[in-house]
């Protein structure tokens, strides 16, 4: 293909070199070419930078990343993105934009990870209302100055509005600003020849869909010289940019995208957008030829030439990066044996169960799917349907600890949860499909939340559903409606389930009505015969790119339980903040003393050192908590007993609300966790930090003294102590009780 030049007047051009990539998830290579993998990817970057370093004034270079690195992947479900930090630090990145998935485990977690990276992060158009700035740790712009050429490049980072609403509990104090307006403002400020920056050109990193990138590029033409986009996973280069390098059919790509990219010579040929594929499998080498100054505060971009580089197996692995990947793999497999939760009742995930009838593990899964996005959608999610085939473990998780390995074993699939708008008629058709193959143990058999289905196994395939009630309920909408109808619920940490409604409640499925359904992307694409779930793009509320993995939902759920139950154990919620801080400090003091007295592992807690430091009042556990954790599940089966809510649910708002939900034992307690915080909960994070400060002031129980003592303890004894601690801890604070059943009921034809 011939390079296309769109502006030809220049005298002394200078060349700048950018390396661009976006959306990376899997660090290990795939089997098919281009195999990718972070180690070969590092080699490709190093080789390229080495060759540029040998050049003269035309050798200035920067590596730029357009977002989505910390999630989703199997590894991320375990590390919450931590493992990506050392790998990204190998890639000589000059600037990075935060993508939607970087928020998957919450803003505090993202900030922690950013703090550990060796390069700056941008987010120009999501700003804190109070400060007018991006969240702490992120910047609005960056100025890079060529060491050889002296050219100054302004880098900005813009995102689209669409994905923000798909992030559960996106902090409400963070507000979206128009990407185009913001870019124009920043461009003017950065270019101002009498201002402090006086940049020569402006490059925008973006994390948005191609269509939005193209609109953005047109709206900011003349201000933004080049758009380097992420979020989409395909490779794309605008027609106005020259292409070089290995054969690659741009025309096919553009046709497939049905973009609005103008042809060269059409009204606005300056639409310059590059998207660099995904997943360490490809990247772009971008050469920008910059001409002489052409007026106030700008130099004209004369030519942009893009080389698409595939990461194939012919590239050698970069040894230091390969070593990090090996370490990550070891760490991940070691972490899979860690208890993350506790079940008071065996959870049945046998194929023979999940593919022929309702299973409590299936119900729990569907509950989490229904609740994952409840806060993103004003009306809540009406119900969730997943196929039994999503549960891969073919095993029963016995009463006792649940490990990360159990979760990964059951949910190895990396297809995300999606939320769609759908008519009742299509839901019914999907349910008929679910039951059609019975008694064959097909993966399509349903597991549901928010529904009660009566079906006749002897009916004709395709006409087996007798009655469908929409029970919604477990919802946990913002309106508090869930209190009347607790279905689908998990027990409180005491192991006592919420009361069952005596009669199934709900409204018959209305075939004409539109509902909001949470399901798997696989099913919404027609997998397992679910053709009725195939959904046009405009009916997606949360699409596949924005969806979370089921394994990550479980992870977040247990983290959430720990957090809210730890809070509940330690604080009288109606005290003033000051009082709460002092109390917390007091409790922790006591706790540390107890621990020392018992000669156990230090107050830092069973999970410290392997988990994010921002997660919970880590490991605090007091003997007088009286949480009832010893309650035997066998004595509470059936769920006739009331909740112990009265003892705890005397609180209002924010974390208190979450605590109340937790008492009820609902997945919606996720609302209060670090991984997904509401505004008030953010305050509570500050509160938690304050607690830690006070603890430190009051004698530093968590500090050196304690660590020293624990080191002196004998190795084996220490490990054993820690193990016991973890088990006790998850049992008290991350415990799942019996899940309400009766959602899928077999009836006989009259
Ligand atoms: Zn994305």
PDB file of C-alpha atoms and ligand atoms in Angstrom, residues 23 25 66-68 71 99-102 163 207-209 230-233 545-546, ligand 1:
ATOM      1  CA  UNK A  23      -5.796  -3.713  26.318  1.00  0.00           C
ATOM      2  CA  UNK A  25      -4.670  -9.238  29.748  1.00  0.00           C
ATOM      3  CA  UNK A  66      -4.097   3.248  26.246  1.00  0.00           C
ATOM      4  CA  UNK A  67      -5.548   1.353  29.193  1.00  0.00           C
ATOM      5  CA  UNK A  68      -6.957  -1.964  30.467  1.00  0.00           C
ATOM      6  CA  UNK A  71      -8.248  -7.012  34.730  1.00  0.00           C
ATOM      7  CA  UNK A  99      -9.160   2.015  31.112  1.00  0.00           C
ATOM      8  CA  UNK A 100     -12.487   0.765  32.401  1.00  0.00           C
ATOM      9  CA  UNK A 101     -11.159  -2.589  33.578  1.00  0.00           C
ATOM     10  CA  UNK A 102      -8.476  -0.891  35.594  1.00  0.00           C
ATOM     11  CA  UNK A 163     -18.310   2.594  30.045  1.00  0.00           C
ATOM     12  CA  UNK A 207     -10.142   4.426  25.826  1.00  0.00           C
ATOM     13  CA  UNK A 208     -13.345   4.375  23.810  1.00  0.00           C
ATOM     14  CA  UNK A 209     -15.097   2.591  20.982  1.00  0.00           C
ATOM     15  CA  UNK A 230      -7.785   1.397  23.317  1.00  0.00           C
ATOM     16  CA  UNK A 231     -10.953  -0.400  24.519  1.00  0.00           C
ATOM     17  CA  UNK A 232     -11.586  -2.073  21.158  1.00  0.00           C
ATOM     18  CA  UNK A 233      -9.503  -5.179  20.672  1.00  0.00           C
ATOM     19  CA  UNK A 545     -15.867  -5.682  26.963  1.00  0.00           C
ATOM     20  CA  UNK A 546     -17.196  -4.120  30.121  1.00  0.00           C
TER      21      UNK A 546
HETATM   22 ZN1  LIG B   1     -11.768  -1.287  27.924  1.00  0.00          ZN
END
